Phi, psi and omega in degrees: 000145194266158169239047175294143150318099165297085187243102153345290234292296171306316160310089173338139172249101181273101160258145186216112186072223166268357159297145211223115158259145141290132159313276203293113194262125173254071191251183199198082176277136221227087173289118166345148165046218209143131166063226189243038132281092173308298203101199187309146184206136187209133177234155187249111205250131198221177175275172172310294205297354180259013203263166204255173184275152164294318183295008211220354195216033164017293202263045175241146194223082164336095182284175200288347168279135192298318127022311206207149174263171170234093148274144167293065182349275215328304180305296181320293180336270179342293197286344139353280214273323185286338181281335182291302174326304195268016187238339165271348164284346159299332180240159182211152157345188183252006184223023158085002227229124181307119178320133113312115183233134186207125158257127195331319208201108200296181197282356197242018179276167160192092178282161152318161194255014184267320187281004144317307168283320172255052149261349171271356162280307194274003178261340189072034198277154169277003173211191184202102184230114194256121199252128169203189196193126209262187212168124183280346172222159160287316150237151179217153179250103172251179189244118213299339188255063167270190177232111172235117166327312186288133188185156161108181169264182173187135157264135160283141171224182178269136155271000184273137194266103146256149183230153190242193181337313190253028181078014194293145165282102173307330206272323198264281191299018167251316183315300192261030163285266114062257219303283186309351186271301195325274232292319150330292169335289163321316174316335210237028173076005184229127187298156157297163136338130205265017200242007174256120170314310187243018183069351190230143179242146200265111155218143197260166188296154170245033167261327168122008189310154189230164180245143175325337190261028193087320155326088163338107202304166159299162191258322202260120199308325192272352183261350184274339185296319187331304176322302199294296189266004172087039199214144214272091188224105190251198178236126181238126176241118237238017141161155187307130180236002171264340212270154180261346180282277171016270202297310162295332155311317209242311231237012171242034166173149205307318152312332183252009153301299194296343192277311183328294198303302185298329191294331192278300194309300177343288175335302172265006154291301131002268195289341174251013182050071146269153197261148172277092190248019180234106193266159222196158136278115208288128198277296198285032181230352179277150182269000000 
């Protein structure tokens, strides 16, 4: 993959609406936790005859009881973000020229969430998109026919009215990033939330932190750095891994991962006119 040098100076500008494209497309996909940050850990007590292969299922774990698994956000993430990788090597530019993709962190890592966000400074990239699976608890022991109310996607987004490098309004271009992934999301079955008018949630600091402009910070790191370095940077949290519809329906296997991953690329292909230049059998026509 080339690693060209971003210099504006040099660079073509594609305007559309009020939006500013670069010919050269950059993202910086950010799997949630890491390392010996799980994130949500939920174990699931199944028959013998259910438990999944392992060899096969990375991101599952045998407890020493035949009964039951142990899943990872952290894992669900990864693999998320690696299918994304490879589902953007499919599009191009407007000059026929390969998404640049750079993921925060190899798996067994967990950088900080301030040096997450400035590798989308130091790539010169256009977005920042951190993949996580949301949870009512940090660990919960549920029964796959339990009941969790919580369920569905959702994006972090900013409440701050900010511009980023190229003069994009954040608050407007990350809300109809958001709207448009939601909306993907949906196709392939997994709803906003129901406790969200629109999938997207907005939350301010609960210290009272201010942004240079007076504003009241974002409460969630990666989206107040986006604020902070000027970069387009949300959260997707792309469906409930305590919820048992959920987990079975979205996240317990690797094909219905993959679907997670094209329906979001789709999206921000979509929203940045990126081109399909790799024809595919599309995972979201499989039953």
């Amino acid at each position: 993959m080339k690693k060209n040098v971003f210099n504006l100076g040099f660079v073509l500008l594609i305007f559309l609406g009020n939006t500013v494209y670069a010919e050269r497309f950059c993202i910086i996909l950010d799997p949630g936790h890491g390392g010996k940050d799980s994130g949500a850990v939920v174990e699931y007590l199944v028959k013998e005859n259910e438990i999944p292969d392992l060899s096969s299922s990375k991101y599952t774990l045998l407890c020493e009881e035949i009964n039951k698994i142990v899943v990872k956000e952290k894992d669900l993430n990864y693999k998320i973000a690696l299918h994304m990788e490879k589902e953007f090597k499919k599009y191009a530019n407007d000059k026929g020229e390969e998404i640049e993709v750079y993921i925060t962190h190899k798996e067994d890592d967990n950088p900080n969430l301030e040096s997450r966000v400035q590798l989308g400074i130091e790539k010169e990239a256009n977005l920042v998109v951190s993949i996580h699976n949301n949870a009512t608890e940090i660990k919960t022991r549920c029964k796959k026919n339990s009941k969790e109310t919580h369920s569905g996607s959702m994006i972090l987004v900013t409440n701050a009215h900010s511009k980023d490098l190229q003069g994009n309004d954040l608050h407007i271009e990350e809300e109809r990033l958001g709207l448009k992934i939601l909306e993907n999301l949906k196709s392939i079955g997994i709803t906003p939330s129901p406790f969200l008018p629109d999938g997207l949630f907005r939350r301010l600091s609960e210290n009272g932190t201010k942004y240079d402009t007076g504003e009241i910070a974002d409460y969630y790191r990666i989206v107040k750095e986006g604020i902070i370095k000027k970069i387009l940077s949300i959260i997707v949290e792309c469906a409930y891994l305590n919820n048992p519809y959920d987990y079975e329906n979205f996240l317990n296997s690797d094909e219905k991962l993959q679907k997670i991953a094209v329906s979001i690329v789709k999206a921000i292909a979509d929203f940045y006119n990126l081109k399909l230049v790799v024809s595919y059998d599309n995972p979201l026509t499989k039953n």
